[in-house]
XYZ file of C-alpha atoms in Angstrom:
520
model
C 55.336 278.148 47.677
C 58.260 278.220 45.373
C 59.359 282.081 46.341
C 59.015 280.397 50.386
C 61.208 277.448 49.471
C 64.039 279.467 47.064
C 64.110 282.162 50.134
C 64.442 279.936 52.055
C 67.407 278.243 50.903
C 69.477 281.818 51.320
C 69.472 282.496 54.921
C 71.347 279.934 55.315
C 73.946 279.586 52.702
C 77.646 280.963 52.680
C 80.146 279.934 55.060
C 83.161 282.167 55.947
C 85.441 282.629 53.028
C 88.793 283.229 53.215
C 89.046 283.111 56.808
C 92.248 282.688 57.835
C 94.056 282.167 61.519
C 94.978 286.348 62.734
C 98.602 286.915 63.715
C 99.049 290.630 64.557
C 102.755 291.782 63.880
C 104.860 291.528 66.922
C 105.281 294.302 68.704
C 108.128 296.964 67.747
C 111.016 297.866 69.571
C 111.487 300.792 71.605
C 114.733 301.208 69.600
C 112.348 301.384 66.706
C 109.820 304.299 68.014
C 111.554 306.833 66.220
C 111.479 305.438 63.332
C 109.037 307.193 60.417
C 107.436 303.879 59.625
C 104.839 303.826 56.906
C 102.318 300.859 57.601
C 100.180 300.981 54.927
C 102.712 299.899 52.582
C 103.101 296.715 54.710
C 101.651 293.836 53.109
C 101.674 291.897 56.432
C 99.353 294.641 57.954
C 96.820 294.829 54.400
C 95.836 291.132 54.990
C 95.520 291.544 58.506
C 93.454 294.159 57.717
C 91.118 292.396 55.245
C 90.730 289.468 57.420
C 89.374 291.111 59.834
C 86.666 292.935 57.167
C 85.759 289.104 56.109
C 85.380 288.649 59.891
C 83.066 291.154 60.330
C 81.265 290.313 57.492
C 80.535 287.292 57.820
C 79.663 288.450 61.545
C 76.307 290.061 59.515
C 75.680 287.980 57.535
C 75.486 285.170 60.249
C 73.119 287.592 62.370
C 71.053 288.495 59.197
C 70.874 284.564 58.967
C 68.991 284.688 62.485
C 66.876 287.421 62.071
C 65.747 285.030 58.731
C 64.970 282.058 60.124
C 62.867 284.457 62.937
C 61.104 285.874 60.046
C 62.018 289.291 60.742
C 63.142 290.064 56.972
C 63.952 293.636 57.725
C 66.413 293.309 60.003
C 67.761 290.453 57.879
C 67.846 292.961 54.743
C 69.546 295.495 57.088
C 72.357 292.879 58.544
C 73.346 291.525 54.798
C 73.443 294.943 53.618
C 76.075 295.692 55.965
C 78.056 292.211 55.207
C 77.842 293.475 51.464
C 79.339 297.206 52.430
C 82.262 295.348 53.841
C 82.567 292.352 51.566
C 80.601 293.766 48.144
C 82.280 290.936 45.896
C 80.963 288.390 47.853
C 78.006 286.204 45.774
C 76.196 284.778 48.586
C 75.780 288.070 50.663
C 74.049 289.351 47.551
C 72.271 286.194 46.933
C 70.778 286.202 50.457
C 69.747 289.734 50.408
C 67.933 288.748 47.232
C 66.320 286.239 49.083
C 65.115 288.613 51.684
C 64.327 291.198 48.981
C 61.791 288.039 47.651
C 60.061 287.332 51.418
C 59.240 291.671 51.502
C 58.107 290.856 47.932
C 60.067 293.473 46.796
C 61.401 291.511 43.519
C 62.907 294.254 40.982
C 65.068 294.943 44.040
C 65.910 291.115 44.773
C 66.320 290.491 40.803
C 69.430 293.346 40.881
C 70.854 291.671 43.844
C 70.422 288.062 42.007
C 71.871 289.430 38.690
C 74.872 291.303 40.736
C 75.595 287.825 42.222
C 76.064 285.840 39.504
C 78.004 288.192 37.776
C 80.507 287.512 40.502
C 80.370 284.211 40.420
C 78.420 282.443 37.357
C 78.679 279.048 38.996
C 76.215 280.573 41.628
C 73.731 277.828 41.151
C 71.180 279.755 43.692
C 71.918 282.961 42.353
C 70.420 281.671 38.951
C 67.878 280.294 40.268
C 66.779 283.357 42.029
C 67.308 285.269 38.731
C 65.129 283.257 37.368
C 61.815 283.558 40.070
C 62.301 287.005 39.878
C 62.156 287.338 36.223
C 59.252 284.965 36.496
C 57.112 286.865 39.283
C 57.766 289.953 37.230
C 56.256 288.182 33.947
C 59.819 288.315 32.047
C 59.084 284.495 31.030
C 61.404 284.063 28.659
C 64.871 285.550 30.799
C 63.199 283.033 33.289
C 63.943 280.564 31.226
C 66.998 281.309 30.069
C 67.856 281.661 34.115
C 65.926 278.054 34.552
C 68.411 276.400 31.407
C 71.673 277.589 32.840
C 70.403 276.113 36.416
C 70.073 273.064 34.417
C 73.189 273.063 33.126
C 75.074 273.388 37.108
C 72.574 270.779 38.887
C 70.839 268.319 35.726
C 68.520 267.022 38.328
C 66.830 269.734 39.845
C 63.194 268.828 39.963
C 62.507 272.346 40.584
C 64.228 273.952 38.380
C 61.770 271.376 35.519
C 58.488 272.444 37.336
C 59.929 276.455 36.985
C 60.571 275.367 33.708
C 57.290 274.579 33.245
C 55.723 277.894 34.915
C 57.676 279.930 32.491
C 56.492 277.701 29.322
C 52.462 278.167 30.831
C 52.845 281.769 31.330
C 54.376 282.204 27.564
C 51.415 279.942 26.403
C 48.521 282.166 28.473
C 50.274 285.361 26.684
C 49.989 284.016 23.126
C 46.317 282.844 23.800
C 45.323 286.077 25.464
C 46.846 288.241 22.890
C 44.742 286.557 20.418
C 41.535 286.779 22.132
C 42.131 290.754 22.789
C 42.045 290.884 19.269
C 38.789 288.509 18.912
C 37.579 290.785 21.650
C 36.833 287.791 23.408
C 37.931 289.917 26.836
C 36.293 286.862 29.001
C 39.121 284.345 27.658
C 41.845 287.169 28.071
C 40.820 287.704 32.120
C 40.688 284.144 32.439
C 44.279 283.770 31.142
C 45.774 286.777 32.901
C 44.071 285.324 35.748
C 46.241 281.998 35.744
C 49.059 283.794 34.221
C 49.706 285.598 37.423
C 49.322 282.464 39.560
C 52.870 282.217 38.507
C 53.320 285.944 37.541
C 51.647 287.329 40.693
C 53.708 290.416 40.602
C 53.624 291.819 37.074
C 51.685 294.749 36.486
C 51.884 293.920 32.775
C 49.097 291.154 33.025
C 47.743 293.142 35.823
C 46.982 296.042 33.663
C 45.305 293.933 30.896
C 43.370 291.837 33.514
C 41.807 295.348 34.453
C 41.403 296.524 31.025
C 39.610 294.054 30.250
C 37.348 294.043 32.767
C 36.920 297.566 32.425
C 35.621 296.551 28.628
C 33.442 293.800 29.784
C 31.848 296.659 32.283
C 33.166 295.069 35.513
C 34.141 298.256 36.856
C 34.887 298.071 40.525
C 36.742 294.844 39.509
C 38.844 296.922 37.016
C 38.856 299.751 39.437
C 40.340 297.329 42.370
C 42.957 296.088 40.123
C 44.423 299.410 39.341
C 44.432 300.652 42.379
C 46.500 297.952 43.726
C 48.998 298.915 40.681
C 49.059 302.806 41.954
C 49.526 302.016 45.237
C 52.997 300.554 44.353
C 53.715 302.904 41.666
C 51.564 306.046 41.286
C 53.664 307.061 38.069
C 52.353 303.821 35.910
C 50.626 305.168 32.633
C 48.796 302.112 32.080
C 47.088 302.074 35.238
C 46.474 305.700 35.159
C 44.782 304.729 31.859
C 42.626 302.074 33.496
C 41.622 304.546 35.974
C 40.095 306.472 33.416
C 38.917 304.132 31.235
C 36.357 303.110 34.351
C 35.298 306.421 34.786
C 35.013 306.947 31.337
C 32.957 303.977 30.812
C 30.697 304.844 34.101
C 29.657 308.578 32.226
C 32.083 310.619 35.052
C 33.842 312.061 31.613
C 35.501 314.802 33.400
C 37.283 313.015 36.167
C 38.289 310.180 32.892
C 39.800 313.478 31.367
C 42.087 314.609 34.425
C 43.142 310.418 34.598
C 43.813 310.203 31.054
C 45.825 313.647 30.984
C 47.405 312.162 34.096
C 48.792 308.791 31.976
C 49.916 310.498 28.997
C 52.318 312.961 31.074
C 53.215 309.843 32.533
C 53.811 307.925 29.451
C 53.336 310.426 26.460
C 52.808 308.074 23.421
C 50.574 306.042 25.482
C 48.363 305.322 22.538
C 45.173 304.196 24.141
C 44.768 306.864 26.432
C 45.334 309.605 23.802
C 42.751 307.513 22.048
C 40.034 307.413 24.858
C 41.239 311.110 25.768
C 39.851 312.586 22.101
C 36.823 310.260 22.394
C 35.738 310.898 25.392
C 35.820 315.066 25.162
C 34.126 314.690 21.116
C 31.382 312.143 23.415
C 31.142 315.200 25.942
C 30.914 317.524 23.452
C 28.452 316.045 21.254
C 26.025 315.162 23.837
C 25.754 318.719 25.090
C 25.216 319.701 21.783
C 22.444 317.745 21.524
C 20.812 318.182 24.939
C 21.559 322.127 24.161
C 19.407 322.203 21.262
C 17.027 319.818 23.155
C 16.041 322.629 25.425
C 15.729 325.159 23.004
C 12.591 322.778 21.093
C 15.726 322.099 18.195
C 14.077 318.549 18.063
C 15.120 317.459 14.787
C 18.619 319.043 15.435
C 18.684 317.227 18.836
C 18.076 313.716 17.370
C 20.928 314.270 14.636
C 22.939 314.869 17.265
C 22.531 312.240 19.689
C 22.382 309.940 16.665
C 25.978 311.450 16.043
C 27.225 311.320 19.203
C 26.443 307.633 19.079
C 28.752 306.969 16.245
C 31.863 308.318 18.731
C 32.442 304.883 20.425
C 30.368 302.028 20.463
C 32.462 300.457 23.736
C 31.213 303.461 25.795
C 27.912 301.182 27.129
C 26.026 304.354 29.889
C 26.986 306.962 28.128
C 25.624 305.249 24.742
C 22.364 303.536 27.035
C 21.611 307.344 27.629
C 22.300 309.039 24.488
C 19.245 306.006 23.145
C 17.158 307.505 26.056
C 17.776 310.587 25.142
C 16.982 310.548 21.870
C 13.984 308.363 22.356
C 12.918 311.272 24.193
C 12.520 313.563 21.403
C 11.598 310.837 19.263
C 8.485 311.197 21.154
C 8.093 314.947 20.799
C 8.623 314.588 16.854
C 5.675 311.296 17.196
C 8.394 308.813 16.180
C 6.854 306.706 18.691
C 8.149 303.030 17.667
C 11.141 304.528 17.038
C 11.275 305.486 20.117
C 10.160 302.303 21.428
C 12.886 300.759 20.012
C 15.513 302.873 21.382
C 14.930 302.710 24.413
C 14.681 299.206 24.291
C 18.707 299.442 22.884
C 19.445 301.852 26.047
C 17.961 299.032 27.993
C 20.063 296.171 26.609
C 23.217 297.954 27.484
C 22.214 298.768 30.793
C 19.272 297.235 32.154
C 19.130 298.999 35.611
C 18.164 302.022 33.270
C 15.132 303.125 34.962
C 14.553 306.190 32.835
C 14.457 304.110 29.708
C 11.758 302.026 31.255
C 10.003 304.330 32.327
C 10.314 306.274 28.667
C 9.375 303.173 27.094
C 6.241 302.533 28.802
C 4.842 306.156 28.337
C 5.510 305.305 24.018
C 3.910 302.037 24.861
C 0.854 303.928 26.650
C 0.580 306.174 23.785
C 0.590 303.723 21.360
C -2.376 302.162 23.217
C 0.442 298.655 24.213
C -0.734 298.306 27.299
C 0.716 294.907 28.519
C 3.776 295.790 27.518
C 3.568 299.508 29.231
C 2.321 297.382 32.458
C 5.209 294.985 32.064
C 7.585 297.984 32.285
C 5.940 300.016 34.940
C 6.266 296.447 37.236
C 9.711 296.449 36.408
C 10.020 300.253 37.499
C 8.145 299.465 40.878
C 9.649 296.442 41.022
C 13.052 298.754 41.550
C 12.227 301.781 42.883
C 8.801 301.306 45.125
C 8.078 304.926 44.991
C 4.621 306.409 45.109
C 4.583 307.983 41.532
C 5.952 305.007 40.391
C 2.711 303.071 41.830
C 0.275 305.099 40.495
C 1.804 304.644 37.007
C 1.368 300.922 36.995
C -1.497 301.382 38.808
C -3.269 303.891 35.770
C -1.577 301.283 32.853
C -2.826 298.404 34.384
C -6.451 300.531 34.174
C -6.129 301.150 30.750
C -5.560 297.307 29.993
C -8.320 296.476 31.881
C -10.665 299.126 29.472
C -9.034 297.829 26.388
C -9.978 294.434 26.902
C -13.622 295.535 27.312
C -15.594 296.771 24.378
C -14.551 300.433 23.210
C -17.792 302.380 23.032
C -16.417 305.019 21.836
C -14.717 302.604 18.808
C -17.913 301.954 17.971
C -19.827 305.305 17.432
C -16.844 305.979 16.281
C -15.993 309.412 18.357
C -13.203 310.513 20.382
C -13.025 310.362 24.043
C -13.291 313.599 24.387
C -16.621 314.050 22.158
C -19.131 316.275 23.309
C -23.189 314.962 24.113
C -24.225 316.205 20.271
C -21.547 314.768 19.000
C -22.303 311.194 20.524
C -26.001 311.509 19.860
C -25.125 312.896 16.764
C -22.514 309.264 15.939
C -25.450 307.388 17.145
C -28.095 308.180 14.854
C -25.632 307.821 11.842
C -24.535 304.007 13.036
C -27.430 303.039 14.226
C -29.044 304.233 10.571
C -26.171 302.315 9.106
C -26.270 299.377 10.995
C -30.377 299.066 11.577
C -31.502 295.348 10.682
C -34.539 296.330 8.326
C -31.673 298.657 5.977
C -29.922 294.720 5.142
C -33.388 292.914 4.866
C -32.528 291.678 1.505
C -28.944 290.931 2.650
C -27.340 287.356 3.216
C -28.175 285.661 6.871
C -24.733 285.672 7.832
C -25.179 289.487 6.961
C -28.138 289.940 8.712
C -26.626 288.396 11.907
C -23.487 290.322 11.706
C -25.264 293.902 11.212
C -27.857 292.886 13.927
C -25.349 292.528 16.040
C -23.257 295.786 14.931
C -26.497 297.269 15.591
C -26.638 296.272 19.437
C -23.401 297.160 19.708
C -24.238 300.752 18.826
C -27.062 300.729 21.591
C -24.915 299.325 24.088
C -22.614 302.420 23.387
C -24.804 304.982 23.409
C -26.782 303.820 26.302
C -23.846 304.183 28.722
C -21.945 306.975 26.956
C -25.178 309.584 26.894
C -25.847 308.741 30.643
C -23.435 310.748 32.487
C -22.966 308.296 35.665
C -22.783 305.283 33.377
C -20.075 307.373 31.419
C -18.451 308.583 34.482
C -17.701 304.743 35.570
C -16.996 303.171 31.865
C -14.177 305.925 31.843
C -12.532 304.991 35.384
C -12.857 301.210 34.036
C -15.518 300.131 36.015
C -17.107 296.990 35.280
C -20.881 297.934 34.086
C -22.308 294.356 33.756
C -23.866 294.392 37.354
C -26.214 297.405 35.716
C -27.337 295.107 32.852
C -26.434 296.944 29.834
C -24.022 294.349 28.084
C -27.211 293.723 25.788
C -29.905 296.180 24.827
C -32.915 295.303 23.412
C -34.297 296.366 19.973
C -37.749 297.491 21.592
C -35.737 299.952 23.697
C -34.527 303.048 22.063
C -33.468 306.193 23.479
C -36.185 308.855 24.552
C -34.498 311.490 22.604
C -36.338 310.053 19.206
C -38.280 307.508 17.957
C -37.773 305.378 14.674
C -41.224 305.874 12.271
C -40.450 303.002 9.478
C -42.900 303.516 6.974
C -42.567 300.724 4.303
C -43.513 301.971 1.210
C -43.753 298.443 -0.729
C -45.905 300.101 -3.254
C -43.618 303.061 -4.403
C -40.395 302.248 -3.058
C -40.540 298.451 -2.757
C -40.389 296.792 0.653
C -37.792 297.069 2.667
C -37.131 300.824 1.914
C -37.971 303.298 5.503
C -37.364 306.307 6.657
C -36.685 307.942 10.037
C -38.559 310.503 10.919
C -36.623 311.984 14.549
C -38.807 313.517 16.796
């Protein structure tokens, strides 16, 4: 509202100066015709002739006044320009164009013509004051109020020239703060200060830049994005925007295009420090992680995971490119059977960026192979969650299986075999548990002994009933639920066909409760 109300105030302001009442020189006498008369050396004719300049300036200027107050600042711009070709040491047809310059927001422009105009006339109270907004909208704070004071000085009660005052002492204020909190990295506190900084400040592409840098370090990238390519469109030679640019893309993995951006900046600006900065990182990042996938491909695993884990070292601000270098080397942490290590890196890739379905997905295979099912279900939900594909269903679909069959008892645990055991080798198990666990081996034992190997001892007929039966087998392995075919409890009396216990008790000889078995 301020730039309105100073704008304003110009298109009307500057009468005619030096205006004065025309008389042309009489006539001359036809006596006089011949006469070689020289009239540019007549004074009489030079002020005539200046008067009528003024006239016609202030002509345009009046019309430029009109075309103001109509709104139609271009052809206002155009009208004082031509008072200013005829008149150019007159203040007020400079401070009006300024004032026009200010409604096209076009305020380095409007700044020269305030600054020309009070160097004609210092007393130029508006002319000041329009200094001063300039200096202001471009972020120059302190000329603002150096502009603001000498308003003061011409017109002591100027309540706008104390609020301006005021603008200029906030903006200084939000600076200070925000350079400290660049430094804390607190890049929240410096957005939030550019952010009223520029309420005030709204065209300087100094706090515009850092608004976007930071966002651009805080990961908002289309924010950051939008921001500088508002700057660019204004002025595609600014290094710190072209730095921005990059910086985005840099952050978002496109290295290459960051390259060309910050290549772009420094030709701009060539001791732009930052972007020669984020330049070397970003082709050592490149280069690294090649390196590493290179050797990745060519079953280099240990080589591959050094160099990930160096790549990672590079820049710690990078957050995608670092959320995929975890991934990545959680990847052949797996193939080397550094499985919680693995676990946990992808869990780091996932905390930088957790729309990382890969990492999920990478986590819940370690999680599946480390027989953490919930947490391999949890993952695969938040996979399908995302991406409703059909592979994606099936693998929550086969983790949420496996839960289900470790929460029931693990036959194979308990003969202690692999899944993949053959039929000798679970008949083989069997005999050997079920001779270890037998209840007439821990006769002389404890009752809470007796009970627990008793019950062992079930166990081990439960197992085998269901794992030497190939249908039974068939549908413990796809996780069906057996109880319906009664065979969560086996009695004692019923042994396998295969052999049959002989316990001969030789109380005499041996003592009683020695045996044997004799397998048929």
């Amino acid at each position: 509202m301020g730039i309105l109300r100073t704008a304003a105030e110009g298109g009307a302001e500057g009468g005619m100066k030096g205006s004065h009442a025309s008389s042309r020189p009489p006539p001359l006498d036809s006596k006089m015709a011949t006469v070689d008369y020289d009239s540019s050396a007549d004074p009489e004719m030079d002020l005539t002739s200046d008067e009528e300049l003024e006239r016609e300036a202030e002509g345009f200027k009046e019309q430029g006044n009109v075309y103001y107050v109509k709104k139609d600042y271009a052809e206002a711009f155009n009208f004082y320009t031509k008072a200013i070709d005829l008149c150019p040491k007159n203040a007020s047809y400079y401070g009006n164009r300024a004032a026009t310059l200010m409604m096209l927001s076009r305020y380095r422009e409007a700044l020269e013509d305030s600054q020309q105009a009070v160097r004609l006339d210092d007393t130029f109270m508006k002319g000041h004051m329009r200094e001063g907004k300039c200096h202001l909208l471009l972020g120059n704070a302190m000329a603002a109020t150096r502009c603001f004071q000498k308003v003061q000085e011409l017109e002591p009660e100027s309540s706008q020239v104390q609020q301006e005052l005021k603008n200029a002492e906030s903006i200084l204020e939000f600076e200070r703060l925000a350079e400290i909190s660049f430094e804390k990295r607190d890049f929240r506190m410096v957005v939030f200060c550019m952010d009223r900084a520029l309420e005030s400040a709204s065209a300087c592409h100094r706090f515009k830049v850092l608004k976007a840098e930071c966002l651009a370090l805080l990961g908002r990238y289309p924010e950051a994005q939008s921001v500088a390519s508002d700057i660019l469109r204004m002025d595609s030679t600014n290094g710190d925007a072209l730095y921005v640019r990059g910086l985005c893309l840099y952050y978002e993995d496109c290295i290459d295009k960051a390259v060309q951006f910050f290549v772009q900046a420094l030709r701009m600006a060539p001791d732009h420090e930052k972007a020669r900065l984020a330049c070397r990182n970003a082709k050592a990042l490149k280069a690294k992680k090649e390196e590493g996938n290179k050797a990745f491909k060519e079953g280099s695993f240990e080589e591959a995971y050094d160099l990930y884990s160096e790549a990672l070292t590079i820049d710690p601000n990078n957050i995608k490119t670092n959320a995929k270098l975890y991934c990545n080397r959680a990847t052949v942490g797996s193939k080397l059977n550094k499985l919680e290590q693995a676990i946990e890196d992808c869990t780091k890739a996932i905390k930088l960026d957790e729309t990382y379905i890969k990492a999920y997905l990478r986590r819940a295979q370690c999680y599946m192979d480390t027989e953490q099912y919930e947490e391999a279900v949890r993952d695969y939900e938040k996979v399908y969650q995302t991406e409703k594909t059909k592979e994606h269903k099936n693998l929550l679909k086969n983790a949420q299986l496996e839960l289900k069959k470790s929460k029931r008892k693990d036959y194979y645990k308990v003969l202690g075999v692999d899944k993949n055991a053959t039929e000798d080798e679970i008949k083989k198990a069997y005999r050997k548990r079920a001779l270890m666990h037998h209840p007439d081996r821990h006769s002389g034992a404890s009752a809470e002994v007796q009970k627990e190997e008793e019950k062992k001892f079930k166990e081990v007929g439960e197992a085998f009933t269901v794992l030497s039966d190939p249908k039974k087998k068939s549908r413990y392995d796809s996780g069906h639920d057996l109880e319906d075919d009664d065979m969560n409890m086996v009695s004692l009396n019923l042994f396998p066909s295969f052999f049959v216990f002989v316990f001969v008790f030789c109380t005499a000889a041996s003592g009683p409760g020695n045996f044997f078995f004799q397998f048929g």
